[in-house]
């Protein structure tokens, strides 16, 4: 009886650990809420709600992507990061949003050093003068 009980506990523990790891992988990256919202206003990528879930639309080209429900948030992060590498510039006090022709659209001021660090880490860009 003891052997059966230990096998049952071991299996339950294994499934719990696998479930927890899967849940952690499915979660999107942590974001600085203020900066992400401010920068996302200028990003061409938006969500479209459908009966089957969420689609990602490029508002400039009209292209639609239909990733599965488990990866839609990760795919949006990937697209935002690609866009950010070419359309964002970090200075000492601001993040500058650039248009397609590299013209300055707006400046968003950092309220604290953590916001600057988050922008640099999330979008993979470094401060330029």
PDB file of N, CA and C in Angstrom, residues 79-117:
ATOM      1  N   UNK A  79       6.312  41.243 -32.354  1.00  0.00           N
ATOM      2  CA  UNK A  79       6.053  42.289 -33.349  1.00  0.00           C
ATOM      3  C   UNK A  79       6.359  43.673 -32.787  1.00  0.00           C
ATOM      4  N   UNK A  80       5.971  43.916 -31.537  1.00  0.00           N
ATOM      5  CA  UNK A  80       6.252  45.205 -30.901  1.00  0.00           C
ATOM      6  C   UNK A  80       7.757  45.442 -30.804  1.00  0.00           C
ATOM      7  N   UNK A  81       8.508  44.395 -30.464  1.00  0.00           N
ATOM      8  CA  UNK A  81       9.964  44.523 -30.338  1.00  0.00           C
ATOM      9  C   UNK A  81      10.607  44.817 -31.691  1.00  0.00           C
ATOM     10  N   UNK A  82      10.160  44.128 -32.747  1.00  0.00           N
ATOM     11  CA  UNK A  82      10.681  44.395 -34.098  1.00  0.00           C
ATOM     12  C   UNK A  82      10.427  45.848 -34.481  1.00  0.00           C
ATOM     13  N   UNK A  83       9.205  46.296 -34.259  1.00  0.00           N
ATOM     14  CA  UNK A  83       8.845  47.672 -34.594  1.00  0.00           C
ATOM     15  C   UNK A  83       9.672  48.649 -33.767  1.00  0.00           C
ATOM     16  N   UNK A  84       9.829  48.373 -32.479  1.00  0.00           N
ATOM     17  CA  UNK A  84      10.554  49.264 -31.581  1.00  0.00           C
ATOM     18  C   UNK A  84      12.014  49.444 -31.951  1.00  0.00           C
ATOM     19  N   UNK A  85      12.646  48.416 -32.487  1.00  0.00           N
ATOM     20  CA  UNK A  85      14.062  48.516 -32.858  1.00  0.00           C
ATOM     21  C   UNK A  85      14.285  49.539 -33.957  1.00  0.00           C
ATOM     22  N   UNK A  86      13.295  49.740 -34.823  1.00  0.00           N
ATOM     23  CA  UNK A  86      13.454  50.693 -35.925  1.00  0.00           C
ATOM     24  C   UNK A  86      12.732  52.013 -35.694  1.00  0.00           C
ATOM     25  N   UNK A  87      11.801  52.056 -34.749  1.00  0.00           N
ATOM     26  CA  UNK A  87      10.982  53.254 -34.576  1.00  0.00           C
ATOM     27  C   UNK A  87      11.118  53.923 -33.207  1.00  0.00           C
ATOM     28  N   UNK A  88      12.022  53.440 -32.375  1.00  0.00           N
ATOM     29  CA  UNK A  88      12.232  54.055 -31.063  1.00  0.00           C
ATOM     30  C   UNK A  88      13.697  54.421 -30.898  1.00  0.00           C
ATOM     31  N   UNK A  89      13.913  55.528 -30.214  1.00  0.00           N
ATOM     32  CA  UNK A  89      15.267  55.987 -29.904  1.00  0.00           C
ATOM     33  C   UNK A  89      15.266  56.414 -28.442  1.00  0.00           C
ATOM     34  N   UNK A  90      16.223  55.912 -27.671  1.00  0.00           N
ATOM     35  CA  UNK A  90      16.304  56.222 -26.244  1.00  0.00           C
ATOM     36  C   UNK A  90      17.385  57.269 -26.025  1.00  0.00           C
ATOM     37  N   UNK A  91      17.013  58.336 -25.325  1.00  0.00           N
ATOM     38  CA  UNK A  91      17.980  59.343 -24.899  1.00  0.00           C
ATOM     39  C   UNK A  91      18.055  59.294 -23.376  1.00  0.00           C
ATOM     40  N   UNK A  92      18.800  60.206 -22.802  1.00  0.00           N
ATOM     41  CA  UNK A  92      18.981  60.202 -21.343  1.00  0.00           C
ATOM     42  C   UNK A  92      17.655  60.396 -20.600  1.00  0.00           C
ATOM     43  N   UNK A  93      16.768  61.240 -21.132  1.00  0.00           N
ATOM     44  CA  UNK A  93      15.540  61.591 -20.418  1.00  0.00           C
ATOM     45  C   UNK A  93      14.253  61.183 -21.121  1.00  0.00           C
ATOM     46  N   UNK A  94      14.335  60.732 -22.384  1.00  0.00           N
ATOM     47  CA  UNK A  94      13.134  60.457 -23.170  1.00  0.00           C
ATOM     48  C   UNK A  94      13.293  59.187 -23.999  1.00  0.00           C
ATOM     49  N   UNK A  95      12.152  58.676 -24.423  1.00  0.00           N
ATOM     50  CA  UNK A  95      12.134  57.735 -25.535  1.00  0.00           C
ATOM     51  C   UNK A  95      11.464  58.506 -26.669  1.00  0.00           C
ATOM     52  N   UNK A  96      12.084  58.497 -27.830  1.00  0.00           N
ATOM     53  CA  UNK A  96      11.582  59.237 -28.981  1.00  0.00           C
ATOM     54  C   UNK A  96      10.954  58.239 -29.937  1.00  0.00           C
ATOM     55  N   UNK A  97       9.707  58.496 -30.323  1.00  0.00           N
ATOM     56  CA  UNK A  97       9.016  57.652 -31.287  1.00  0.00           C
ATOM     57  C   UNK A  97       9.244  58.254 -32.664  1.00  0.00           C
ATOM     58  N   UNK A  98       9.750  57.430 -33.578  1.00  0.00           N
ATOM     59  CA  UNK A  98      10.068  57.881 -34.931  1.00  0.00           C
ATOM     60  C   UNK A  98       9.061  57.313 -35.920  1.00  0.00           C
ATOM     61  N   UNK A  99       8.818  58.068 -36.988  1.00  0.00           N
ATOM     62  CA  UNK A  99       7.957  57.598 -38.059  1.00  0.00           C
ATOM     63  C   UNK A  99       8.726  56.711 -39.020  1.00  0.00           C
ATOM     64  N   UNK A 100       8.067  56.301 -40.096  1.00  0.00           N
ATOM     65  CA  UNK A 100       8.706  55.427 -41.076  1.00  0.00           C
ATOM     66  C   UNK A 100       9.884  56.091 -41.772  1.00  0.00           C
ATOM     67  N   UNK A 101       9.856  57.408 -41.893  1.00  0.00           N
ATOM     68  CA  UNK A 101      10.945  58.140 -42.546  1.00  0.00           C
ATOM     69  C   UNK A 101      11.930  58.718 -41.536  1.00  0.00           C
ATOM     70  N   UNK A 102      11.944  58.156 -40.331  1.00  0.00           N
ATOM     71  CA  UNK A 102      12.845  58.565 -39.240  1.00  0.00           C
ATOM     72  C   UNK A 102      12.570  59.977 -38.720  1.00  0.00           C
ATOM     73  N   UNK A 103      11.395  60.537 -39.024  1.00  0.00           N
ATOM     74  CA  UNK A 103      11.035  61.831 -38.462  1.00  0.00           C
ATOM     75  C   UNK A 103      10.492  61.619 -37.050  1.00  0.00           C
ATOM     76  N   UNK A 104      10.754  62.582 -36.183  1.00  0.00           N
ATOM     77  CA  UNK A 104      10.321  62.479 -34.793  1.00  0.00           C
ATOM     78  C   UNK A 104       8.820  62.717 -34.705  1.00  0.00           C
ATOM     79  N   UNK A 105       8.116  61.771 -34.099  1.00  0.00           N
ATOM     80  CA  UNK A 105       6.669  61.910 -33.910  1.00  0.00           C
ATOM     81  C   UNK A 105       6.374  62.497 -32.538  1.00  0.00           C
ATOM     82  N   UNK A 106       6.998  61.936 -31.507  1.00  0.00           N
ATOM     83  CA  UNK A 106       6.778  62.430 -30.150  1.00  0.00           C
ATOM     84  C   UNK A 106       7.921  62.001 -29.237  1.00  0.00           C
ATOM     85  N   UNK A 107       8.002  62.662 -28.093  1.00  0.00           N
ATOM     86  CA  UNK A 107       8.939  62.294 -27.038  1.00  0.00           C
ATOM     87  C   UNK A 107       8.121  61.914 -25.813  1.00  0.00           C
ATOM     88  N   UNK A 108       8.506  60.826 -25.187  1.00  0.00           N
ATOM     89  CA  UNK A 108       7.856  60.392 -23.956  1.00  0.00           C
ATOM     90  C   UNK A 108       8.914  60.429 -22.862  1.00  0.00           C
ATOM     91  N   UNK A 109       8.680  61.253 -21.851  1.00  0.00           N
ATOM     92  CA  UNK A 109       9.666  61.431 -20.778  1.00  0.00           C
ATOM     93  C   UNK A 109       9.635  60.251 -19.814  1.00  0.00           C
ATOM     94  N   UNK A 110      10.821  59.885 -19.342  1.00  0.00           N
ATOM     95  CA  UNK A 110      10.924  58.855 -18.311  1.00  0.00           C
ATOM     96  C   UNK A 110      10.642  59.498 -16.960  1.00  0.00           C
ATOM     97  N   UNK A 111       9.841  58.838 -16.137  1.00  0.00           N
ATOM     98  CA  UNK A 111       9.571  59.336 -14.792  1.00  0.00           C
ATOM     99  C   UNK A 111      10.570  58.797 -13.776  1.00  0.00           C
ATOM    100  N   UNK A 112      11.218  57.682 -14.112  1.00  0.00           N
ATOM    101  CA  UNK A 112      12.228  57.112 -13.215  1.00  0.00           C
ATOM    102  C   UNK A 112      13.183  56.242 -14.026  1.00  0.00           C
ATOM    103  N   UNK A 113      14.331  55.900 -13.466  1.00  0.00           N
ATOM    104  CA  UNK A 113      15.324  55.101 -14.201  1.00  0.00           C
ATOM    105  C   UNK A 113      14.837  53.699 -14.576  1.00  0.00           C
ATOM    106  N   UNK A 114      13.892  53.156 -13.822  1.00  0.00           N
ATOM    107  CA  UNK A 114      13.380  51.820 -14.136  1.00  0.00           C
ATOM    108  C   UNK A 114      12.641  51.799 -15.467  1.00  0.00           C
ATOM    109  N   UNK A 115      11.955  52.896 -15.796  1.00  0.00           N
ATOM    110  CA  UNK A 115      11.258  52.965 -17.078  1.00  0.00           C
ATOM    111  C   UNK A 115      12.252  52.923 -18.234  1.00  0.00           C
ATOM    112  N   UNK A 116      13.327  53.666 -18.094  1.00  0.00           N
ATOM    113  CA  UNK A 116      14.356  53.673 -19.134  1.00  0.00           C
ATOM    114  C   UNK A 116      14.961  52.278 -19.286  1.00  0.00           C
ATOM    115  N   UNK A 117      15.258  51.652 -18.171  1.00  0.00           N
ATOM    116  CA  UNK A 117      15.846  50.313 -18.194  1.00  0.00           C
ATOM    117  C   UNK A 117      14.891  49.324 -18.855  1.00  0.00           C
TER     118      UNK A 117
END
